[in-house]
Amino acid sequence: MKPTTPRVAMVTGGARGIGAATARRLAEEGHAVAVLDLLEEQAIATAEEIRTAGGSALALGVDVADELAVEKATERVAQELGGPTILINNAGILRDNLLFKMSTEDWDQVLSVHLRGAFLMSRAVQKHMVDAGWGRIVNMSSTSALGNRGQANYSAAKAGIQGLTKTLATELGRFGITSNAVAPGFVQTDMTRTTAERVGMEFDEFVAAATAQIPVGRPGVPEDIAAAAAFFCSEEAGFTSGQVLYVAGGPAA
């Protein structure tokens, strides 16, 4: 592996789960990390954990669907840590329901956080990447992009993320910027625990049922996804762009 050049990374939804694991992984690789999350107190805790381990981190409470908040957060990161050249678009929410029960508000909120948020963050950060002549954008999609019962909003958002990823790769490649997506399968997080509650299952039972369908015979953990994201952020991934990597313990697409 080539030595890693220290960069400044922004991780949305970085307070817990996959986002926190990715923030920690990037910090371990020598990058300064801005942990962005609507849950500011938990973002602060993640940033403190990184600093305790010897890394550099900043926590910011941000609604990624708020255009002005995104611009201000990006400016603050640039002022305090330096121009960001790594962006992990991970922020997301669930509002699961069957189509005939799904409200317009549930649809709009999910699309807003996942898709509008990724758009706003990418637009704000790309200016710093262009100036640096180097950048890495990693968008979190999902196997749900292939369709999943009770998740019309979430599936549409995650499929949209893949289209956004490929378009950014096409537009930004000439500036030394790559854009890729990681599509996790079943991963044990607070979000999947919420899904278990929605379908009326004990979490252990829910995990066991999901694991039975996974070829490698175990559920995913946030660190599995962080490892994939870290590759896309590496120096060596400069010729890999516009790709969607399914990290699901076996074939997903």
PDB file of N, CA and C in Angstrom, residues 140-231:
ATOM      1  N   MET A 140     -23.283   6.524   0.273  1.00  0.00           N
ATOM      2  CA  MET A 140     -23.823   5.280   0.808  1.00  0.00           C
ATOM      3  C   MET A 140     -25.167   4.966   0.168  1.00  0.00           C
ATOM      4  N   SER A 141     -25.195   3.920  -0.624  1.00  0.00           N
ATOM      5  CA  SER A 141     -26.428   3.410  -1.205  1.00  0.00           C
ATOM      6  C   SER A 141     -26.884   2.237  -0.335  1.00  0.00           C
ATOM      7  N   SER A 142     -27.491   1.230  -0.931  1.00  0.00           N
ATOM      8  CA  SER A 142     -27.994   0.080  -0.170  1.00  0.00           C
ATOM      9  C   SER A 142     -28.447  -0.989  -1.143  1.00  0.00           C
ATOM     10  N   THR A 143     -28.470  -2.234  -0.682  1.00  0.00           N
ATOM     11  CA  THR A 143     -29.090  -3.288  -1.493  1.00  0.00           C
ATOM     12  C   THR A 143     -30.576  -3.007  -1.696  1.00  0.00           C
ATOM     13  N   SER A 144     -31.155  -2.151  -0.862  1.00  0.00           N
ATOM     14  CA  SER A 144     -32.564  -1.772  -1.037  1.00  0.00           C
ATOM     15  C   SER A 144     -32.785  -0.995  -2.327  1.00  0.00           C
ATOM     16  N   ALA A 145     -31.718  -0.493  -2.943  1.00  0.00           N
ATOM     17  CA  ALA A 145     -31.844   0.176  -4.234  1.00  0.00           C
ATOM     18  C   ALA A 145     -32.408  -0.772  -5.287  1.00  0.00           C
ATOM     19  N   LEU A 146     -32.294  -2.071  -5.035  1.00  0.00           N
ATOM     20  CA  LEU A 146     -32.815  -3.072  -5.964  1.00  0.00           C
ATOM     21  C   LEU A 146     -34.294  -3.341  -5.734  1.00  0.00           C
ATOM     22  N   GLY A 147     -34.861  -2.698  -4.702  1.00  0.00           N
ATOM     23  CA  GLY A 147     -36.275  -2.877  -4.354  1.00  0.00           C
ATOM     24  C   GLY A 147     -36.418  -3.651  -3.060  1.00  0.00           C
ATOM     25  N   ASN A 148     -37.284  -3.159  -2.182  1.00  0.00           N
ATOM     26  CA  ASN A 148     -37.496  -3.831  -0.903  1.00  0.00           C
ATOM     27  C   ASN A 148     -38.885  -3.492  -0.368  1.00  0.00           C
ATOM     28  N   ARG A 149     -39.621  -4.493  -0.016  1.00  0.00           N
ATOM     29  CA  ARG A 149     -40.994  -4.321   0.474  1.00  0.00           C
ATOM     30  C   ARG A 149     -41.039  -3.345   1.651  1.00  0.00           C
ATOM     31  N   GLY A 150     -41.968  -2.419   1.588  1.00  0.00           N
ATOM     32  CA  GLY A 150     -42.143  -1.458   2.678  1.00  0.00           C
ATOM     33  C   GLY A 150     -41.169  -0.300   2.653  1.00  0.00           C
ATOM     34  N   GLN A 151     -40.378  -0.197   1.567  1.00  0.00           N
ATOM     35  CA  GLN A 151     -39.362   0.856   1.517  1.00  0.00           C
ATOM     36  C   GLN A 151     -39.359   1.574   0.161  1.00  0.00           C
ATOM     37  N   ALA A 152     -40.516   1.912  -0.343  1.00  0.00           N
ATOM     38  CA  ALA A 152     -40.572   2.611  -1.630  1.00  0.00           C
ATOM     39  C   ALA A 152     -39.754   3.896  -1.597  1.00  0.00           C
ATOM     40  N   ASN A 153     -39.847   4.637  -0.503  1.00  0.00           N
ATOM     41  CA  ASN A 153     -39.099   5.894  -0.383  1.00  0.00           C
ATOM     42  C   ASN A 153     -37.596   5.655  -0.261  1.00  0.00           C
ATOM     43  N   TYR A 154     -37.224   4.762   0.636  1.00  0.00           N
ATOM     44  CA  TYR A 154     -35.811   4.456   0.889  1.00  0.00           C
ATOM     45  C   TYR A 154     -35.160   3.834  -0.346  1.00  0.00           C
ATOM     46  N   SER A 155     -35.857   2.889  -0.982  1.00  0.00           N
ATOM     47  CA  SER A 155     -35.322   2.239  -2.181  1.00  0.00           C
ATOM     48  C   SER A 155     -35.122   3.251  -3.306  1.00  0.00           C
ATOM     49  N   ALA A 156     -36.083   4.135  -3.485  1.00  0.00           N
ATOM     50  CA  ALA A 156     -35.958   5.158  -4.523  1.00  0.00           C
ATOM     51  C   ALA A 156     -34.787   6.089  -4.243  1.00  0.00           C
ATOM     52  N   ALA A 157     -34.633   6.465  -2.984  1.00  0.00           N
ATOM     53  CA  ALA A 157     -33.524   7.344  -2.609  1.00  0.00           C
ATOM     54  C   ALA A 157     -32.183   6.673  -2.865  1.00  0.00           C
ATOM     55  N   LYS A 158     -32.070   5.401  -2.476  1.00  0.00           N
ATOM     56  CA  LYS A 158     -30.799   4.705  -2.620  1.00  0.00           C
ATOM     57  C   LYS A 158     -30.485   4.392  -4.074  1.00  0.00           C
ATOM     58  N   ALA A 159     -31.515   4.166  -4.894  1.00  0.00           N
ATOM     59  CA  ALA A 159     -31.288   4.021  -6.331  1.00  0.00           C
ATOM     60  C   ALA A 159     -30.853   5.353  -6.931  1.00  0.00           C
ATOM     61  N   GLY A 160     -31.471   6.431  -6.474  1.00  0.00           N
ATOM     62  CA  GLY A 160     -31.081   7.762  -6.928  1.00  0.00           C
ATOM     63  C   GLY A 160     -29.637   8.089  -6.588  1.00  0.00           C
ATOM     64  N   ILE A 161     -29.193   7.644  -5.430  1.00  0.00           N
ATOM     65  CA  ILE A 161     -27.804   7.838  -5.018  1.00  0.00           C
ATOM     66  C   ILE A 161     -26.853   7.236  -6.046  1.00  0.00           C
ATOM     67  N   GLN A 162     -27.235   6.082  -6.588  1.00  0.00           N
ATOM     68  CA  GLN A 162     -26.367   5.441  -7.572  1.00  0.00           C
ATOM     69  C   GLN A 162     -26.289   6.261  -8.854  1.00  0.00           C
ATOM     70  N   GLY A 163     -27.407   6.819  -9.288  1.00  0.00           N
ATOM     71  CA  GLY A 163     -27.392   7.681 -10.467  1.00  0.00           C
ATOM     72  C   GLY A 163     -26.584   8.941 -10.230  1.00  0.00           C
ATOM     73  N   LEU A 164     -26.729   9.526  -9.050  1.00  0.00           N
ATOM     74  CA  LEU A 164     -25.951  10.713  -8.692  1.00  0.00           C
ATOM     75  C   LEU A 164     -24.464  10.395  -8.708  1.00  0.00           C
ATOM     76  N   THR A 165     -24.118   9.254  -8.137  1.00  0.00           N
ATOM     77  CA  THR A 165     -22.715   8.835  -8.067  1.00  0.00           C
ATOM     78  C   THR A 165     -22.081   8.782  -9.454  1.00  0.00           C
ATOM     79  N   LYS A 166     -22.768   8.143 -10.392  1.00  0.00           N
ATOM     80  CA  LYS A 166     -22.220   7.985 -11.735  1.00  0.00           C
ATOM     81  C   LYS A 166     -22.144   9.321 -12.481  1.00  0.00           C
ATOM     82  N   THR A 167     -23.110  10.192 -12.235  1.00  0.00           N
ATOM     83  CA  THR A 167     -23.085  11.506 -12.877  1.00  0.00           C
ATOM     84  C   THR A 167     -21.943  12.355 -12.337  1.00  0.00           C
ATOM     85  N   LEU A 168     -21.726  12.329 -11.026  1.00  0.00           N
ATOM     86  CA  LEU A 168     -20.614  13.080 -10.435  1.00  0.00           C
ATOM     87  C   LEU A 168     -19.287  12.566 -10.960  1.00  0.00           C
ATOM     88  N   ALA A 169     -19.181  11.242 -11.133  1.00  0.00           N
ATOM     89  CA  ALA A 169     -17.947  10.673 -11.671  1.00  0.00           C
ATOM     90  C   ALA A 169     -17.678  11.216 -13.072  1.00  0.00           C
ATOM     91  N   THR A 170     -18.726  11.330 -13.875  1.00  0.00           N
ATOM     92  CA  THR A 170     -18.588  11.828 -15.239  1.00  0.00           C
ATOM     93  C   THR A 170     -18.215  13.306 -15.267  1.00  0.00           C
ATOM     94  N   GLU A 171     -18.859  14.100 -14.417  1.00  0.00           N
ATOM     95  CA  GLU A 171     -18.629  15.541 -14.434  1.00  0.00           C
ATOM     96  C   GLU A 171     -17.309  15.957 -13.789  1.00  0.00           C
ATOM     97  N   LEU A 172     -16.907  15.269 -12.738  1.00  0.00           N
ATOM     98  CA  LEU A 172     -15.791  15.737 -11.914  1.00  0.00           C
ATOM     99  C   LEU A 172     -14.475  15.022 -12.155  1.00  0.00           C
ATOM    100  N   GLY A 173     -14.503  13.966 -12.943  1.00  0.00           N
ATOM    101  CA  GLY A 173     -13.290  13.182 -13.143  1.00  0.00           C
ATOM    102  C   GLY A 173     -12.114  13.988 -13.658  1.00  0.00           C
ATOM    103  N   ARG A 174     -12.357  14.946 -14.541  1.00  0.00           N
ATOM    104  CA  ARG A 174     -11.256  15.715 -15.133  1.00  0.00           C
ATOM    105  C   ARG A 174     -10.560  16.629 -14.125  1.00  0.00           C
ATOM    106  N   PHE A 175     -11.168  16.774 -12.937  1.00  0.00           N
ATOM    107  CA  PHE A 175     -10.558  17.587 -11.887  1.00  0.00           C
ATOM    108  C   PHE A 175      -9.809  16.735 -10.860  1.00  0.00           C
ATOM    109  N   GLY A 176      -9.654  15.444 -11.159  1.00  0.00           N
ATOM    110  CA  GLY A 176      -8.970  14.566 -10.210  1.00  0.00           C
ATOM    111  C   GLY A 176      -9.867  14.076  -9.094  1.00  0.00           C
ATOM    112  N   ILE A 177     -11.176  14.142  -9.322  1.00  0.00           N
ATOM    113  CA  ILE A 177     -12.157  13.759  -8.296  1.00  0.00           C
ATOM    114  C   ILE A 177     -12.846  12.469  -8.719  1.00  0.00           C
ATOM    115  N   THR A 178     -12.892  11.498  -7.830  1.00  0.00           N
ATOM    116  CA  THR A 178     -13.627  10.270  -8.086  1.00  0.00           C
ATOM    117  C   THR A 178     -14.916  10.266  -7.276  1.00  0.00           C
ATOM    118  N   SER A 179     -15.898   9.539  -7.773  1.00  0.00           N
ATOM    119  CA  SER A 179     -17.188   9.399  -7.092  1.00  0.00           C
ATOM    120  C   SER A 179     -17.608   7.944  -7.172  1.00  0.00           C
ATOM    121  N   ASN A 180     -17.810   7.318  -6.031  1.00  0.00           N
ATOM    122  CA  ASN A 180     -18.210   5.915  -5.957  1.00  0.00           C
ATOM    123  C   ASN A 180     -19.269   5.729  -4.886  1.00  0.00           C
ATOM    124  N   ALA A 181     -19.928   4.593  -4.931  1.00  0.00           N
ATOM    125  CA  ALA A 181     -20.966   4.291  -3.945  1.00  0.00           C
ATOM    126  C   ALA A 181     -20.711   2.930  -3.307  1.00  0.00           C
ATOM    127  N   VAL A 182     -21.018   2.854  -2.035  1.00  0.00           N
ATOM    128  CA  VAL A 182     -21.008   1.587  -1.304  1.00  0.00           C
ATOM    129  C   VAL A 182     -22.460   1.239  -1.004  1.00  0.00           C
ATOM    130  N   ALA A 183     -22.847   0.008  -1.320  1.00  0.00           N
ATOM    131  CA  ALA A 183     -24.232  -0.426  -1.109  1.00  0.00           C
ATOM    132  C   ALA A 183     -24.239  -1.567  -0.087  1.00  0.00           C
ATOM    133  N   PRO A 184     -24.420  -1.250   1.178  1.00  0.00           N
ATOM    134  CA  PRO A 184     -24.418  -2.299   2.204  1.00  0.00           C
ATOM    135  C   PRO A 184     -25.638  -3.209   2.096  1.00  0.00           C
ATOM    136  N   GLY A 185     -25.428  -4.445   2.485  1.00  0.00           N
ATOM    137  CA  GLY A 185     -26.537  -5.355   2.712  1.00  0.00           C
ATOM    138  C   GLY A 185     -26.967  -5.243   4.161  1.00  0.00           C
ATOM    139  N   PHE A 186     -27.260  -6.379   4.791  1.00  0.00           N
ATOM    140  CA  PHE A 186     -27.717  -6.336   6.181  1.00  0.00           C
ATOM    141  C   PHE A 186     -26.543  -6.051   7.112  1.00  0.00           C
ATOM    142  N   VAL A 187     -26.649  -4.947   7.847  1.00  0.00           N
ATOM    143  CA  VAL A 187     -25.620  -4.546   8.802  1.00  0.00           C
ATOM    144  C   VAL A 187     -26.300  -4.269  10.140  1.00  0.00           C
ATOM    145  N   GLN A 188     -25.710  -4.767  11.210  1.00  0.00           N
ATOM    146  CA  GLN A 188     -26.285  -4.557  12.538  1.00  0.00           C
ATOM    147  C   GLN A 188     -26.029  -3.123  12.998  1.00  0.00           C
ATOM    148  N   THR A 189     -27.067  -2.309  12.985  1.00  0.00           N
ATOM    149  CA  THR A 189     -26.993  -0.919  13.410  1.00  0.00           C
ATOM    150  C   THR A 189     -28.303  -0.548  14.105  1.00  0.00           C
ATOM    151  N   ASP A 190     -28.354   0.662  14.624  1.00  0.00           N
ATOM    152  CA  ASP A 190     -29.599   1.161  15.210  1.00  0.00           C
ATOM    153  C   ASP A 190     -30.705   1.214  14.165  1.00  0.00           C
ATOM    154  N   MET A 191     -30.330   1.460  12.900  1.00  0.00           N
ATOM    155  CA  MET A 191     -31.331   1.550  11.845  1.00  0.00           C
ATOM    156  C   MET A 191     -31.976   0.189  11.587  1.00  0.00           C
ATOM    157  N   THR A 192     -31.177  -0.875  11.559  1.00  0.00           N
ATOM    158  CA  THR A 192     -31.767  -2.194  11.349  1.00  0.00           C
ATOM    159  C   THR A 192     -32.556  -2.649  12.578  1.00  0.00           C
ATOM    160  N   ARG A 193     -32.155  -2.162  13.733  1.00  0.00           N
ATOM    161  CA  ARG A 193     -32.948  -2.454  14.934  1.00  0.00           C
ATOM    162  C   ARG A 193     -34.332  -1.813  14.819  1.00  0.00           C
ATOM    163  N   THR A 194     -34.386  -0.611  14.247  1.00  0.00           N
ATOM    164  CA  THR A 194     -35.662   0.060  14.021  1.00  0.00           C
ATOM    165  C   THR A 194     -36.526  -0.730  13.041  1.00  0.00           C
ATOM    166  N   THR A 195     -35.888  -1.294  12.020  1.00  0.00           N
ATOM    167  CA  THR A 195     -36.627  -2.103  11.056  1.00  0.00           C
ATOM    168  C   THR A 195     -37.226  -3.332  11.721  1.00  0.00           C
ATOM    169  N   ALA A 196     -36.470  -3.955  12.618  1.00  0.00           N
ATOM    170  CA  ALA A 196     -36.982  -5.124  13.345  1.00  0.00           C
ATOM    171  C   ALA A 196     -38.221  -4.757  14.149  1.00  0.00           C
ATOM    172  N   GLU A 197     -38.175  -3.610  14.782  1.00  0.00           N
ATOM    173  CA  GLU A 197     -39.329  -3.150  15.559  1.00  0.00           C
ATOM    174  C   GLU A 197     -40.529  -2.922  14.647  1.00  0.00           C
ATOM    175  N   ARG A 198     -40.274  -2.384  13.448  1.00  0.00           N
ATOM    176  CA  ARG A 198     -41.373  -2.110  12.518  1.00  0.00           C
ATOM    177  C   ARG A 198     -42.093  -3.385  12.105  1.00  0.00           C
ATOM    178  N   VAL A 199     -41.324  -4.455  11.896  1.00  0.00           N
ATOM    179  CA  VAL A 199     -41.942  -5.701  11.441  1.00  0.00           C
ATOM    180  C   VAL A 199     -42.368  -6.597  12.605  1.00  0.00           C
ATOM    181  N   GLY A 200     -42.164  -6.096  13.841  1.00  0.00           N
ATOM    182  CA  GLY A 200     -42.636  -6.824  15.018  1.00  0.00           C
ATOM    183  C   GLY A 200     -41.815  -8.034  15.403  1.00  0.00           C
ATOM    184  N   MET A 201     -40.479  -7.952  15.200  1.00  0.00           N
ATOM    185  CA  MET A 201     -39.602  -9.060  15.550  1.00  0.00           C
ATOM    186  C   MET A 201     -38.597  -8.638  16.611  1.00  0.00           C
ATOM    187  N   GLU A 202     -38.212  -9.576  17.473  1.00  0.00           N
ATOM    188  CA  GLU A 202     -37.092  -9.341  18.375  1.00  0.00           C
ATOM    189  C   GLU A 202     -35.833  -9.184  17.520  1.00  0.00           C
ATOM    190  N   PHE A 203     -34.926  -8.313  17.956  1.00  0.00           N
ATOM    191  CA  PHE A 203     -33.764  -8.022  17.113  1.00  0.00           C
ATOM    192  C   PHE A 203     -32.913  -9.266  16.860  1.00  0.00           C
ATOM    193  N   ASP A 204     -32.694 -10.085  17.885  1.00  0.00           N
ATOM    194  CA  ASP A 204     -31.896 -11.304  17.706  1.00  0.00           C
ATOM    195  C   ASP A 204     -32.526 -12.224  16.664  1.00  0.00           C
ATOM    196  N   GLU A 205     -33.850 -12.335  16.710  1.00  0.00           N
ATOM    197  CA  GLU A 205     -34.570 -13.153  15.742  1.00  0.00           C
ATOM    198  C   GLU A 205     -34.444 -12.553  14.340  1.00  0.00           C
ATOM    199  N   PHE A 206     -34.530 -11.241  14.272  1.00  0.00           N
ATOM    200  CA  PHE A 206     -34.418 -10.529  12.999  1.00  0.00           C
ATOM    201  C   PHE A 206     -33.030 -10.738  12.387  1.00  0.00           C
ATOM    202  N   VAL A 207     -31.991 -10.634  13.220  1.00  0.00           N
ATOM    203  CA  VAL A 207     -30.618 -10.836  12.758  1.00  0.00           C
ATOM    204  C   VAL A 207     -30.425 -12.267  12.260  1.00  0.00           C
ATOM    205  N   ALA A 208     -30.955 -13.224  13.015  1.00  0.00           N
ATOM    206  CA  ALA A 208     -30.814 -14.628  12.623  1.00  0.00           C
ATOM    207  C   ALA A 208     -31.477 -14.902  11.283  1.00  0.00           C
ATOM    208  N   ALA A 209     -32.658 -14.336  11.077  1.00  0.00           N
ATOM    209  CA  ALA A 209     -33.371 -14.540   9.814  1.00  0.00           C
ATOM    210  C   ALA A 209     -32.604 -13.929   8.646  1.00  0.00           C
ATOM    211  N   ALA A 210     -32.028 -12.748   8.869  1.00  0.00           N
ATOM    212  CA  ALA A 210     -31.253 -12.098   7.809  1.00  0.00           C
ATOM    213  C   ALA A 210     -29.973 -12.872   7.532  1.00  0.00           C
ATOM    214  N   THR A 211     -29.320 -13.338   8.580  1.00  0.00           N
ATOM    215  CA  THR A 211     -28.057 -14.060   8.423  1.00  0.00           C
ATOM    216  C   THR A 211     -28.239 -15.345   7.631  1.00  0.00           C
ATOM    217  N   ALA A 212     -29.387 -15.970   7.775  1.00  0.00           N
ATOM    218  CA  ALA A 212     -29.656 -17.211   7.055  1.00  0.00           C
ATOM    219  C   ALA A 212     -29.634 -17.019   5.545  1.00  0.00           C
ATOM    220  N   GLN A 213     -29.808 -15.781   5.088  1.00  0.00           N
ATOM    221  CA  GLN A 213     -29.832 -15.488   3.656  1.00  0.00           C
ATOM    222  C   GLN A 213     -28.486 -14.959   3.142  1.00  0.00           C
ATOM    223  N   ILE A 214     -27.492 -14.857   4.019  1.00  0.00           N
ATOM    224  CA  ILE A 214     -26.202 -14.269   3.651  1.00  0.00           C
ATOM    225  C   ILE A 214     -25.183 -15.375   3.386  1.00  0.00           C
ATOM    226  N   PRO A 215     -24.619 -15.448   2.192  1.00  0.00           N
ATOM    227  CA  PRO A 215     -23.710 -16.539   1.859  1.00  0.00           C
ATOM    228  C   PRO A 215     -22.520 -16.712   2.803  1.00  0.00           C
ATOM    229  N   VAL A 216     -21.948 -15.628   3.316  1.00  0.00           N
ATOM    230  CA  VAL A 216     -20.789 -15.780   4.197  1.00  0.00           C
ATOM    231  C   VAL A 216     -21.183 -16.209   5.603  1.00  0.00           C
ATOM    232  N   GLY A 217     -22.477 -16.256   5.897  1.00  0.00           N
ATOM    233  CA  GLY A 217     -22.945 -16.821   7.148  1.00  0.00           C
ATOM    234  C   GLY A 217     -22.839 -15.952   8.370  1.00  0.00           C
ATOM    235  N   ARG A 218     -22.755 -14.649   8.169  1.00  0.00           N
ATOM    236  CA  ARG A 218     -22.760 -13.729   9.313  1.00  0.00           C
ATOM    237  C   ARG A 218     -23.347 -12.400   8.886  1.00  0.00           C
ATOM    238  N   PRO A 219     -23.873 -11.635   9.841  1.00  0.00           N
ATOM    239  CA  PRO A 219     -24.356 -10.296   9.494  1.00  0.00           C
ATOM    240  C   PRO A 219     -23.186  -9.339   9.327  1.00  0.00           C
ATOM    241  N   GLY A 220     -23.426  -8.264   8.618  1.00  0.00           N
ATOM    242  CA  GLY A 220     -22.400  -7.247   8.485  1.00  0.00           C
ATOM    243  C   GLY A 220     -22.298  -6.399   9.743  1.00  0.00           C
ATOM    244  N   VAL A 221     -21.141  -5.787   9.915  1.00  0.00           N
ATOM    245  CA  VAL A 221     -20.924  -4.825  10.996  1.00  0.00           C
ATOM    246  C   VAL A 221     -20.455  -3.518  10.362  1.00  0.00           C
ATOM    247  N   PRO A 222     -20.624  -2.385  11.042  1.00  0.00           N
ATOM    248  CA  PRO A 222     -20.254  -1.103  10.437  1.00  0.00           C
ATOM    249  C   PRO A 222     -18.831  -1.054   9.906  1.00  0.00           C
ATOM    250  N   GLU A 223     -17.917  -1.760  10.573  1.00  0.00           N
ATOM    251  CA  GLU A 223     -16.521  -1.734  10.141  1.00  0.00           C
ATOM    252  C   GLU A 223     -16.326  -2.360   8.758  1.00  0.00           C
ATOM    253  N   ASP A 224     -17.197  -3.301   8.384  1.00  0.00           N
ATOM    254  CA  ASP A 224     -17.134  -3.878   7.038  1.00  0.00           C
ATOM    255  C   ASP A 224     -17.364  -2.803   5.978  1.00  0.00           C
ATOM    256  N   ILE A 225     -18.315  -1.945   6.244  1.00  0.00           N
ATOM    257  CA  ILE A 225     -18.655  -0.892   5.281  1.00  0.00           C
ATOM    258  C   ILE A 225     -17.589   0.201   5.289  1.00  0.00           C
ATOM    259  N   ALA A 226     -17.067   0.496   6.473  1.00  0.00           N
ATOM    260  CA  ALA A 226     -16.004   1.502   6.584  1.00  0.00           C
ATOM    261  C   ALA A 226     -14.771   1.096   5.782  1.00  0.00           C
ATOM    262  N   ALA A 227     -14.471  -0.204   5.768  1.00  0.00           N
ATOM    263  CA  ALA A 227     -13.304  -0.690   5.028  1.00  0.00           C
ATOM    264  C   ALA A 227     -13.469  -0.446   3.531  1.00  0.00           C
ATOM    265  N   ALA A 228     -14.680  -0.691   3.022  1.00  0.00           N
ATOM    266  CA  ALA A 228     -14.945  -0.457   1.604  1.00  0.00           C
ATOM    267  C   ALA A 228     -14.852   1.028   1.272  1.00  0.00           C
ATOM    268  N   ALA A 229     -15.428   1.868   2.137  1.00  0.00           N
ATOM    269  CA  ALA A 229     -15.370   3.316   1.921  1.00  0.00           C
ATOM    270  C   ALA A 229     -13.930   3.805   1.941  1.00  0.00           C
ATOM    271  N   ALA A 230     -13.127   3.246   2.849  1.00  0.00           N
ATOM    272  CA  ALA A 230     -11.726   3.659   2.960  1.00  0.00           C
ATOM    273  C   ALA A 230     -10.953   3.359   1.689  1.00  0.00           C
ATOM    274  N   PHE A 231     -11.258   2.225   1.044  1.00  0.00           N
ATOM    275  CA  PHE A 231     -10.588   1.933  -0.227  1.00  0.00           C
ATOM    276  C   PHE A 231     -10.906   3.002  -1.262  1.00  0.00           C
TER     277      PHE A 231
END
